[in-house]
Tab-separated table of C-alpha atoms in Angstrom:
chain	number	residue	atom	x	y	z
C	1	MET	CA	-0.286	29.145	-19.617
C	2	SER	CA	-2.947	27.138	-18.064
C	3	ALA	CA	-2.958	26.568	-14.245
C	4	PHE	CA	-1.354	23.270	-12.997
C	5	VAL	CA	-3.696	20.669	-11.774
C	6	HIS	CA	-2.952	19.849	-8.130
C	7	PRO	CA	-0.880	16.559	-7.743
C	8	ASP	CA	-3.599	15.397	-5.152
C	9	GLU	CA	-6.269	15.839	-7.941
C	10	ILE	CA	-4.164	14.008	-10.621
C	11	ARG	CA	-3.698	11.278	-7.889
C	12	SER	CA	-7.640	11.063	-7.502
C	13	ARG	CA	-8.185	10.808	-11.089
C	14	PHE	CA	-5.621	8.180	-11.569
C	15	SER	CA	-6.864	5.920	-8.725
C	16	ALA	CA	-10.537	6.248	-9.954
C	17	ALA	CA	-9.347	5.356	-13.499
C	18	LEU	CA	-7.420	2.361	-12.311
C	19	SER	CA	-10.146	1.126	-9.994
C	20	ALA	CA	-12.662	1.360	-12.964
C	21	MET	CA	-10.077	-0.486	-15.295
C	22	TYR	CA	-9.488	-3.157	-12.841
C	23	ARG	CA	-13.105	-3.726	-12.166
C	24	ALA	CA	-13.683	-4.306	-15.855
C	25	GLU	CA	-10.719	-6.691	-15.922
C	26	VAL	CA	-11.523	-8.594	-12.573
C	27	PRO	CA	-15.321	-8.246	-12.107
C	28	GLN	CA	-14.907	-10.181	-8.687
C	29	TYR	CA	-13.216	-7.001	-7.607
C	30	GLY	CA	-16.426	-5.150	-8.056
C	31	ASP	CA	-18.301	-7.687	-5.908
C	32	LEU	CA	-15.538	-6.841	-3.224
C	33	LEU	CA	-16.207	-3.157	-3.356
C	34	THR	CA	-19.971	-3.759	-2.816
C	35	LEU	CA	-19.243	-6.021	0.241
C	36	VAL	CA	-16.930	-3.516	1.952
C	37	ALA	CA	-19.289	-0.678	1.202
C	38	ASP	CA	-22.210	-2.779	2.777
C	39	ILE	CA	-20.118	-3.911	5.918
C	40	ASN	CA	-18.933	-0.114	6.400
C	41	ALA	CA	-22.325	1.080	6.326
C	42	GLN	CA	-23.423	-1.707	8.978
C	43	VAL	CA	-20.451	-0.709	11.157
C	44	LEU	CA	-21.268	3.145	10.928
C	45	LYS	CA	-25.027	2.496	11.561
C	46	ALA	CA	-24.246	0.384	14.720
C	47	ASP	CA	-21.935	2.807	16.259
C	48	ALA	CA	-23.041	6.535	15.831
C	49	GLY	CA	-20.253	7.592	18.299
C	50	GLY	CA	-17.611	5.862	16.302
C	51	ALA	CA	-18.844	7.378	12.901
C	52	ASP	CA	-18.737	10.950	14.667
C	53	ARG	CA	-15.168	10.357	15.785
C	54	LEU	CA	-14.096	9.200	12.104
C	55	ALA	CA	-15.795	12.359	10.750
C	56	ALA	CA	-14.064	14.508	13.230
C	57	SER	CA	-10.695	13.160	12.454
C	58	GLY	CA	-11.139	13.292	8.728
C	59	GLU	CA	-11.078	9.348	8.267
C	60	LEU	CA	-14.860	9.055	7.139
C	61	ALA	CA	-14.540	11.398	4.419
C	62	ARG	CA	-11.653	9.425	2.812
C	63	LEU	CA	-12.923	6.045	3.526
C	64	SER	CA	-14.882	5.371	0.355
C	65	GLU	CA	-12.032	6.597	-1.934
C	66	GLU	CA	-9.297	4.665	-0.178
C	67	ARG	CA	-7.427	1.986	-2.187
C	68	HIS	CA	-3.947	0.536	-2.358
C	69	GLY	CA	-2.583	-1.333	-5.256
C	70	ALA	CA	0.429	-3.353	-5.864
C	71	ILE	CA	2.702	-3.758	-8.886
C	72	ARG	CA	6.008	-5.640	-9.487
C	73	VAL	CA	8.616	-4.302	-11.902
C	74	GLY	CA	11.808	-6.027	-13.323
C	75	THR	CA	14.648	-3.496	-13.565
C	76	ALA	CA	16.126	-0.426	-11.995
C	77	ASP	CA	15.027	1.590	-14.882
C	78	GLU	CA	11.403	0.707	-14.389
C	79	LEU	CA	11.635	1.419	-10.632
C	80	ALA	CA	13.272	4.844	-11.230
C	81	THR	CA	10.727	5.750	-13.827
C	82	ILE	CA	7.703	4.692	-11.998
C	83	ALA	CA	8.932	6.710	-9.060
C	84	ARG	CA	9.088	9.690	-11.122
C	85	ALA	CA	5.399	9.088	-12.481
C	86	PHE	CA	4.171	8.696	-8.780
C	87	ALA	CA	5.829	12.016	-8.056
C	88	VAL	CA	3.646	13.759	-10.488
C	89	MET	CA	0.738	12.605	-8.323
C	90	GLY	CA	2.371	13.677	-5.126
C	91	MET	CA	3.294	10.173	-3.959
C	92	GLU	CA	6.794	9.466	-2.167
C	93	PRO	CA	8.598	6.303	-1.509
C	94	VAL	CA	8.127	5.384	2.153
C	95	SER	CA	9.877	2.632	3.901
C	96	TYR	CA	12.000	-0.373	2.688
C	97	TYR	CA	10.570	-3.949	2.824
C	98	ASN	CA	12.827	-6.916	2.189
C	99	LEU	CA	10.631	-9.972	1.449
C	100	ALA	CA	13.368	-12.239	0.656
C	101	PRO	CA	13.594	-13.664	4.141
C	102	ALA	CA	10.033	-14.962	3.652
C	103	GLY	CA	10.925	-16.766	0.435
C	104	VAL	CA	9.679	-13.853	-2.044
C	105	PRO	CA	12.652	-12.699	-4.373
C	106	VAL	CA	11.725	-9.021	-4.070
C	107	HIS	CA	12.214	-5.963	-2.212
C	108	SER	CA	9.677	-3.073	-2.044
C	109	THR	CA	8.632	0.380	-1.089
C	110	ALA	CA	5.251	2.060	-0.769
C	111	PHE	CA	4.557	5.231	-2.903
C	112	ARG	CA	1.890	7.231	-1.036
C	113	PRO	CA	1.309	10.995	0.005
C	114	VAL	CA	3.070	12.043	2.957
C	115	ASP	CA	1.314	15.305	3.936
C	116	PRO	CA	-1.582	14.738	6.306
C	117	ALA	CA	-3.744	17.030	4.260
C	118	ALA	CA	-2.820	15.065	0.973
C	119	LEU	CA	-3.625	11.802	2.882
C	120	ALA	CA	-7.011	13.224	3.655
C	121	ARG	CA	-7.878	14.177	0.201
C	122	ASN	CA	-6.886	10.752	-1.187
C	123	PRO	CA	-4.581	8.192	0.459
C	124	PHE	CA	-3.921	6.195	-2.686
C	125	ARG	CA	-0.937	3.875	-2.134
C	126	VAL	CA	0.998	1.561	-4.415
C	127	PHE	CA	3.154	-1.184	-2.911
C	128	THR	CA	5.942	-1.322	-5.430
C	129	SER	CA	8.422	-4.428	-5.630
C	130	LEU	CA	11.535	-4.890	-7.503
C	131	LEU	CA	12.584	-8.309	-8.648
C	132	ARG	CA	15.798	-9.504	-7.314
C	133	LEU	CA	17.345	-11.115	-10.403
C	134	GLU	CA	20.362	-12.187	-8.380
C	135	LEU	CA	18.131	-14.582	-6.416
C	136	ILE	CA	17.536	-16.682	-9.450
C	137	GLU	CA	19.916	-19.716	-8.788
C	138	ASP	CA	20.021	-20.950	-12.309
C	139	GLU	CA	22.633	-18.657	-14.151
C	140	ALA	CA	21.345	-19.398	-17.746
C	141	LEU	CA	17.752	-18.624	-16.706
C	142	ARG	CA	18.983	-15.466	-14.743
C	143	ALA	CA	20.541	-14.135	-18.029
C	144	GLU	CA	17.617	-15.074	-20.070
C	145	ALA	CA	15.181	-13.078	-17.640
C	146	ALA	CA	17.607	-10.063	-17.681
C	147	ALA	CA	17.637	-10.036	-21.406
C	148	THR	CA	13.756	-10.443	-21.553
C	149	LEU	CA	13.337	-7.535	-19.127
C	150	ALA	CA	15.859	-5.514	-21.071
C	151	ARG	CA	13.838	-5.692	-24.358
C	152	ARG	CA	10.474	-4.366	-23.094
C	153	ASP	CA	9.614	-0.770	-22.099
C	154	ILE	CA	6.544	-0.760	-19.710
C	155	PHE	CA	5.913	2.924	-20.391
C	156	THR	CA	4.216	4.455	-23.376
C	157	PRO	CA	6.121	7.429	-25.143
C	158	GLY	CA	3.393	9.697	-24.120
C	159	ALA	CA	3.811	8.672	-20.481
C	160	ARG	CA	7.568	9.271	-20.641
C	161	GLU	CA	6.962	12.715	-22.408
C	162	LEU	CA	4.568	13.777	-19.675
C	163	ILE	CA	6.777	12.908	-16.852
C	164	GLU	CA	9.430	14.894	-18.389
C	165	THR	CA	7.115	17.764	-18.897
C	166	ALA	CA	5.853	17.686	-15.408
C	167	GLN	CA	9.320	17.846	-13.955
C	168	ALA	CA	10.583	20.602	-16.255
C	169	ALA	CA	7.605	22.823	-15.918
C	170	GLY	CA	6.667	21.860	-12.198
C	171	GLY	CA	3.297	20.390	-13.119
C	172	LEU	CA	0.687	19.567	-15.675
C	173	ASP	CA	-2.336	21.583	-17.023
C	174	GLU	CA	-5.888	19.986	-17.551
C	175	ALA	CA	-5.355	18.601	-20.795
C	176	GLN	CA	-1.945	17.186	-19.861
C	177	ALA	CA	-3.334	15.887	-16.583
C	178	ASP	CA	-5.858	13.823	-18.361
C	179	ARG	CA	-3.496	12.517	-20.808
C	180	PHE	CA	-0.903	11.473	-18.136
C	181	VAL	CA	-3.722	9.472	-16.516
C	182	SER	CA	-4.487	7.834	-19.585
C	183	GLU	CA	-1.107	7.076	-20.783
C	184	LEU	CA	0.217	5.813	-17.261
C	185	LEU	CA	-2.891	3.488	-17.037
C	186	GLU	CA	-1.374	1.418	-19.922
C	187	THR	CA	1.555	0.461	-17.616
C	188	PHE	CA	-0.950	-1.185	-15.185
C	189	ARG	CA	-3.120	-2.901	-17.762
C	190	TRP	CA	-3.315	-6.634	-18.066
C	191	HIS	CA	-1.934	-8.326	-21.060
C	192	ALA	CA	-2.990	-11.819	-21.843
C	193	GLN	CA	-0.023	-12.263	-24.353
C	194	ALA	CA	3.277	-13.603	-22.646
C	195	THR	CA	6.402	-12.301	-24.004
C	196	VAL	CA	8.297	-15.586	-23.372
C	197	SER	CA	7.671	-19.093	-24.770
C	198	ALA	CA	5.677	-21.693	-22.902
C	199	GLU	CA	9.119	-23.539	-22.119
C	200	THR	CA	10.612	-20.502	-20.586
C	201	TYR	CA	7.525	-19.655	-18.649
C	202	GLU	CA	7.612	-23.095	-17.187
C	203	ARG	CA	11.231	-22.758	-16.103
C	204	LEU	CA	10.629	-19.340	-14.581
C	205	VAL	CA	7.542	-20.627	-12.676
C	206	ALA	CA	9.753	-23.583	-11.469
C	207	ALA	CA	12.192	-20.790	-10.059
C	208	HIS	CA	9.284	-19.006	-8.447
C	209	ARG	CA	5.933	-18.050	-9.756
C	210	LEU	CA	6.458	-14.420	-8.633
C	211	ILE	CA	9.565	-14.287	-11.041
C	212	ALA	CA	7.282	-15.755	-14.037
C	213	ASP	CA	4.662	-13.033	-13.157
C	214	VAL	CA	7.159	-10.228	-13.408
C	215	VAL	CA	9.430	-11.396	-16.360
C	216	SER	CA	6.746	-12.962	-18.756
C	217	PHE	CA	4.615	-9.953	-19.717
C	218	LYS	CA	4.741	-6.764	-21.479
C	219	GLY	CA	4.182	-4.654	-18.207
C	220	PRO	CA	3.462	-4.942	-14.512
C	221	HIS	CA	-0.106	-5.449	-14.535
C	222	ILE	CA	-1.906	-4.213	-11.279
C	223	ASN	CA	-2.139	-7.494	-9.301
C	224	HIS	CA	-4.733	-6.242	-6.704
C	225	LEU	CA	-6.605	-3.079	-5.603
C	226	THR	CA	-7.535	-2.987	-1.937
C	227	PRO	CA	-10.554	-1.348	-0.307
C	228	ARG	CA	-10.523	-0.362	3.428
C	229	THR	CA	-13.182	-1.803	5.642
C	230	LEU	CA	-13.991	-0.930	9.254
C	231	ASN	CA	-14.462	-4.563	10.256
C	232	ILE	CA	-12.259	-7.133	8.415
C	233	ASP	CA	-13.584	-10.012	10.511
C	234	ALA	CA	-17.237	-9.257	9.159
C	235	ALA	CA	-15.881	-8.908	5.672
C	236	GLN	CA	-14.088	-12.226	5.654
C	237	ALA	CA	-17.071	-14.060	7.062
C	238	ALA	CA	-19.314	-12.583	4.431
C	239	MET	CA	-17.184	-13.242	1.373
C	240	PRO	CA	-18.341	-16.891	0.852
C	241	ALA	CA	-21.980	-15.884	0.676
C	242	ARG	CA	-21.073	-13.454	-2.074
C	243	GLY	CA	-19.498	-16.080	-4.092
C	244	ILE	CA	-15.973	-15.078	-3.018
C	245	SER	CA	-13.541	-17.581	-1.856
C	246	PRO	CA	-11.200	-15.987	0.899
C	247	LYS	CA	-7.780	-16.955	1.950
C	248	GLU	CA	-7.873	-19.061	5.150
C	249	THR	CA	-6.557	-16.575	7.644
C	250	ILE	CA	-6.477	-12.744	8.104
C	251	GLU	CA	-2.975	-11.346	8.033
C	252	GLY	CA	-1.634	-8.968	10.630
C	253	PRO	CA	-2.533	-8.393	14.298
C	254	PRO	CA	-5.513	-10.174	16.077
C	255	ALA	CA	-8.953	-8.552	16.391
C	256	ARG	CA	-8.727	-5.943	19.076
C	257	ALA	CA	-10.970	-3.269	20.694
C	258	CYS	CA	-8.078	-0.592	19.651
C	259	PRO	CA	-7.229	-1.600	16.164
C	260	ILE	CA	-3.379	-1.340	15.378
C	261	LEU	CA	-1.374	-1.292	12.132
C	262	LEU	CA	-2.843	-3.302	9.231
C	263	ARG	CA	-5.034	-6.390	8.932
C	264	GLN	CA	-5.519	-7.934	5.238
C	265	THR	CA	-7.220	-10.602	3.534
C	266	SER	CA	-7.834	-11.487	-0.065
C	267	PHE	CA	-9.812	-13.773	-2.440
C	268	LYS	CA	-7.615	-16.445	-3.981
C	269	ALA	CA	-5.870	-15.486	-7.175
C	270	LEU	CA	-7.738	-16.021	-10.552
C	271	GLN	CA	-6.508	-18.400	-13.281
C	272	GLU	CA	-6.550	-16.438	-16.316
C	273	ALA	CA	-6.140	-17.532	-19.918
C	274	ILE	CA	-2.918	-16.390	-21.756
C	275	THR	CA	-1.104	-17.187	-24.947
C	276	PHE	CA	2.511	-17.919	-25.558
C	277	PRO	CA	4.443	-17.009	-28.813
C	278	GLY	CA	5.969	-20.018	-30.662
C	279	ALA	CA	7.463	-20.822	-33.966
C	280	ASP	CA	4.178	-22.516	-35.190
C	281	GLY	CA	1.956	-19.730	-33.769
C	282	PRO	CA	0.464	-18.869	-30.520
C	283	THR	CA	-0.378	-21.525	-27.775
C	284	ALA	CA	-2.830	-21.305	-25.129
C	285	GLY	CA	-1.913	-21.407	-21.497
C	286	ALA	CA	-2.758	-20.103	-18.060
C	287	HIS	CA	-1.386	-17.648	-15.409
C	288	THR	CA	-2.130	-17.189	-11.827
C	289	ALA	CA	-1.306	-13.823	-10.232
C	290	ARG	CA	-4.242	-11.301	-9.815
C	291	PHE	CA	-6.561	-11.218	-6.806
C	292	GLY	CA	-8.654	-9.244	-4.592
C	293	GLU	CA	-7.742	-7.773	-1.232
C	294	ILE	CA	-9.467	-6.215	1.750
C	295	GLU	CA	-7.588	-4.140	4.377
C	296	GLN	CA	-8.378	-2.732	7.840
C	297	ARG	CA	-6.274	-0.015	9.132
C	298	GLY	CA	-5.466	0.856	12.763
C	299	CYS	CA	-3.371	3.058	14.593
C	300	ALA	CA	0.408	3.653	13.670
C	301	LEU	CA	2.704	2.412	16.431
C	302	THR	CA	5.874	4.143	17.841
C	303	PRO	CA	9.282	2.354	17.593
C	304	ALA	CA	8.594	1.177	21.081
C	305	GLY	CA	5.288	-0.099	20.181
C	306	ARG	CA	6.428	-1.806	17.040
C	307	ALA	CA	9.177	-3.638	19.109
C	308	LEU	CA	6.449	-4.813	21.577
C	309	TYR	CA	4.241	-5.903	18.495
C	310	ASP	CA	7.164	-7.738	16.778
C	311	GLU	CA	7.926	-9.568	20.058
C	312	ALA	CA	4.156	-10.384	20.636
C	313	LEU	CA	4.113	-11.700	17.023
C	314	ALA	CA	7.088	-13.855	17.521
C	315	LYS	CA	5.502	-15.309	20.775
C	316	LYS	CA	1.993	-15.477	19.233
C	317	ASP	CA	1.032	-13.694	22.693
C	318	PHE	CA	-0.305	-10.186	22.421
C	319	SER	CA	-1.321	-9.795	26.114
C	320	ALA	CA	1.619	-7.433	26.806
C	321	LEU	CA	0.415	-5.038	24.164
C	322	PRO	CA	-2.347	-2.733	25.747
C	323	ASP	CA	-5.613	-2.753	24.164
C	324	ASP	CA	-6.870	0.668	25.388
C	325	TRP	CA	-6.132	4.160	23.757
C	326	ASP	CA	-5.043	5.825	27.053
C	327	ALA	CA	-2.652	3.111	27.866
C	328	LEU	CA	-1.179	3.032	24.487
C	329	ARG	CA	-0.798	6.880	24.453
C	330	ARG	CA	0.513	7.338	27.874
C	331	ALA	CA	3.080	4.520	27.325
C	332	ASP	CA	4.198	6.323	24.182
C	333	LEU	CA	3.512	3.071	22.324
C	334	ALA	CA	1.237	4.696	19.463
C	335	TRP	CA	1.133	7.963	17.617
C	336	PHE	CA	-1.631	10.349	18.131
C	337	ARG	CA	-3.001	13.580	16.765
C	338	TYR	CA	-4.150	16.260	19.156
C	339	ARG	CA	-6.763	18.894	18.544
C	340	PRO	CA	-8.485	21.408	20.781
C	341	THR	CA	-12.035	20.940	21.560
C	342	PRO	CA	-14.781	23.503	21.176
C	343	GLU	CA	-14.809	23.804	25.131
C	344	GLY	CA	-11.042	24.317	25.157
C	345	LEU	CA	-11.258	27.082	22.648
C	346	ALA	CA	-14.209	28.768	24.544
C	347	GLY	CA	-12.497	28.334	27.909
C	348	ARG	CA	-9.233	29.549	29.470
C	349	ALA	CA	-6.594	26.774	29.915
C	350	GLU	CA	-4.293	27.292	32.822
C	351	THR	CA	-1.608	24.598	31.841
C	352	ALA	CA	0.167	23.541	28.800
C	353	ASP	CA	0.257	20.041	30.243
C	354	LEU	CA	-1.317	17.683	27.780
C	355	GLU	CA	-2.430	15.126	30.137
C	356	ALA	CA	-4.156	17.778	32.122
C	357	LEU	CA	-5.787	19.358	29.150
C	358	ILE	CA	-7.124	15.966	27.981
C	359	SER	CA	-8.463	15.308	31.425
C	360	SER	CA	-10.293	18.735	31.623
C	361	GLY	CA	-11.860	18.110	28.186
C	362	HIS	CA	-9.838	20.941	26.433
C	363	VAL	CA	-8.100	18.714	24.173
C	364	VAL	CA	-8.601	15.273	22.589
C	365	ALA	CA	-6.250	12.660	21.170
C	366	GLU	CA	-7.023	10.732	18.138
C	367	PRO	CA	-4.982	7.630	16.950
C	368	ILE	CA	-3.069	8.445	13.721
C	369	THR	CA	-3.924	5.932	11.097
C	370	TYR	CA	-1.142	3.557	10.056
C	371	GLU	CA	-0.446	4.455	6.374
C	372	ASP	CA	2.135	1.633	5.601
C	373	PHE	CA	2.600	-2.049	5.339
C	374	LEU	CA	3.791	-5.170	7.361
C	375	PRO	CA	6.387	-7.078	5.375
C	376	VAL	CA	5.314	-10.407	7.097
C	377	SER	CA	1.638	-9.706	5.965
C	378	ALA	CA	2.698	-8.655	2.611
C	379	ALA	CA	4.632	-11.882	2.189
C	380	GLY	CA	1.780	-13.849	3.514
C	381	ILE	CA	-0.549	-12.346	0.937
C	382	PHE	CA	1.860	-13.063	-1.887
C	383	GLN	CA	2.524	-16.545	-0.824
C	384	SER	CA	-1.242	-17.407	-0.439
C	385	ASN	CA	-1.800	-16.352	-3.938
C	386	LEU	CA	1.317	-17.914	-5.716
C	387	GLY	CA	-0.108	-21.377	-5.423
C	388	SER	CA	1.043	-24.734	-3.497
C	389	GLU	CA	4.266	-24.540	-5.470
C	390	ALA	CA	5.529	-21.471	-4.060
C	391	ARG	CA	8.717	-21.528	-2.209
C	392	GLU	CA	8.306	-21.583	1.462
C	393	THR	CA	11.956	-21.399	2.624
C	394	ALA	CA	13.732	-18.142	2.835
C	395	TYR	CA	16.430	-16.650	0.670
C	396	ALA	CA	19.849	-16.819	2.415
C	397	VAL	CA	20.478	-12.861	1.726
C	398	ASP	CA	20.849	-9.689	3.726
C	399	PRO	CA	18.644	-7.012	3.368
C	400	ALA	CA	19.712	-4.825	0.093
C	401	LYS	CA	18.340	-1.405	1.094
C	402	ALA	CA	21.378	0.347	-0.416
C	403	ASP	CA	20.952	-1.422	-3.755
C	404	PHE	CA	17.298	-0.736	-3.766
C	405	GLU	CA	17.653	2.873	-3.129
C	406	GLN	CA	20.352	3.196	-5.760
C	407	ALA	CA	17.864	1.636	-8.370
C	408	LEU	CA	15.111	4.026	-7.075
C	409	GLY	CA	17.422	6.972	-7.440
C	410	ARG	CA	16.654	8.332	-4.122
C	411	PRO	CA	16.380	7.375	-0.395
C	412	VAL	CA	12.996	6.135	0.877
C	413	GLN	CA	11.478	8.170	3.801
C	414	TYR	CA	11.360	6.813	7.224
C	415	GLU	CA	7.880	6.174	8.219
C	416	MET	CA	8.315	6.844	12.028
C	417	ALA	CA	9.723	10.328	11.124
C	418	LEU	CA	6.512	11.060	9.293
C	419	TYR	CA	4.259	9.957	12.097
C	420	ARG	CA	6.519	11.893	14.723
C	421	ALA	CA	6.149	15.029	12.559
C	422	GLU	CA	2.403	14.816	12.454
C	423	GLN	CA	2.019	14.253	16.148
C	424	ASP	CA	4.456	17.098	17.005
C	425	THR	CA	2.846	19.410	14.516
C	426	SER	CA	-0.638	18.778	15.919
C	427	ILE	CA	0.681	19.514	19.539
C	428	THR	CA	2.166	22.719	18.413
C	429	ALA	CA	-0.983	23.865	16.624
C	430	THR	CA	-3.271	22.793	19.496
C	431	LEU	CA	-1.304	24.611	22.130
C	432	LYS	CA	-1.127	27.556	19.953
C	433	ALA	CA	-4.924	27.616	19.344
C	434	LEU	CA	-5.471	27.473	23.178
C	435	GLY	CA	-2.930	30.432	23.625
C	436	LEU	CA	-0.629	28.444	25.580
C	437	THR	CA	3.309	27.854	25.220
C	438	GLU	CA	4.314	24.807	23.131
C	439	THR	CA	6.282	22.511	25.233
C	440	VAL	CA	7.119	19.455	22.758
């Protein structure tokens, strides 16, 4: 039997194929990639020391490959099956995001690699949202939407077969892996033919534009792909000159000397031609959903750091959150990866105290990149691309994490546990490399 293709490799192939497809469907995405590449090259040229630090931490190698996408599914079966598909590519559901309080009738998770080595190879992520049909107030419309979703299958027979094969056999061989990428790509493809009438579409739009986007089509077309920039403020400023119209504000933390969490901006959603089925034949219409996004990722914050950030966000005053790496680390506000320096490996350390080892130059601490998402920012991106008619008031519902995990078929992973494990593992490995006793 042929050897299995590593899940990281399947993920890389799928990410590249999805990017190529989306570039063909939304040419302005290609302009965005060129803009981000230019900005990143300028940043690296201007800061050689920063480039060296990125290279040493492994961040530089993954930068040009880094993407996150977003899809919205309509049923529990669709969510559970897409989870199984992502598992073939080494992607796990991490964290639960409830967007209903921000007026968006979905709850979500992010499928991504969780192992640091896998993230270094290709950190592809897909923010995946499940429509909350119970939030449609009109009972007749809710029933019609549920019936419409029940009639569709967003996966090809080939995709379903290969998901089963991968689970049963433990992986896919070369031919199967390539076919899996091709078959699964169809789930993410844009379909310009609506599956509902123009009248039903307008009723869905009146309930919420996102509901119309999820229910009205054959599948959950990828609604954006996001490259990573090293300077989102420069990218935002440069977009108009490239013929790209950005959203008015950047979502997430303010600009800082020590970037934290996630900052995002996007170009405004495209109005795309679609057709509706009708008794007298297809009728023309338009749909607005897909857009281009740019992200800048900073350091992951600990629970104490996130609490301080959330408080700062509520007050719109970030002065209490240190903008210094040593201060963030000493106060246990951010997660760090530790590694021995060449000097440390060549010398003989006398203590296992990390602070002393850092001060003596035997160990360096590098901020761990935030690999996840901010619900407030996600909602802000969604709302900015749903049009002026989008609902601005929150839905009066409690988070439904248990319902989401039941639909998913498994619990989501807790992001903080992943960051803690990476930090603790790096400390253990560093002290071992220096011949010291581990003291975590």
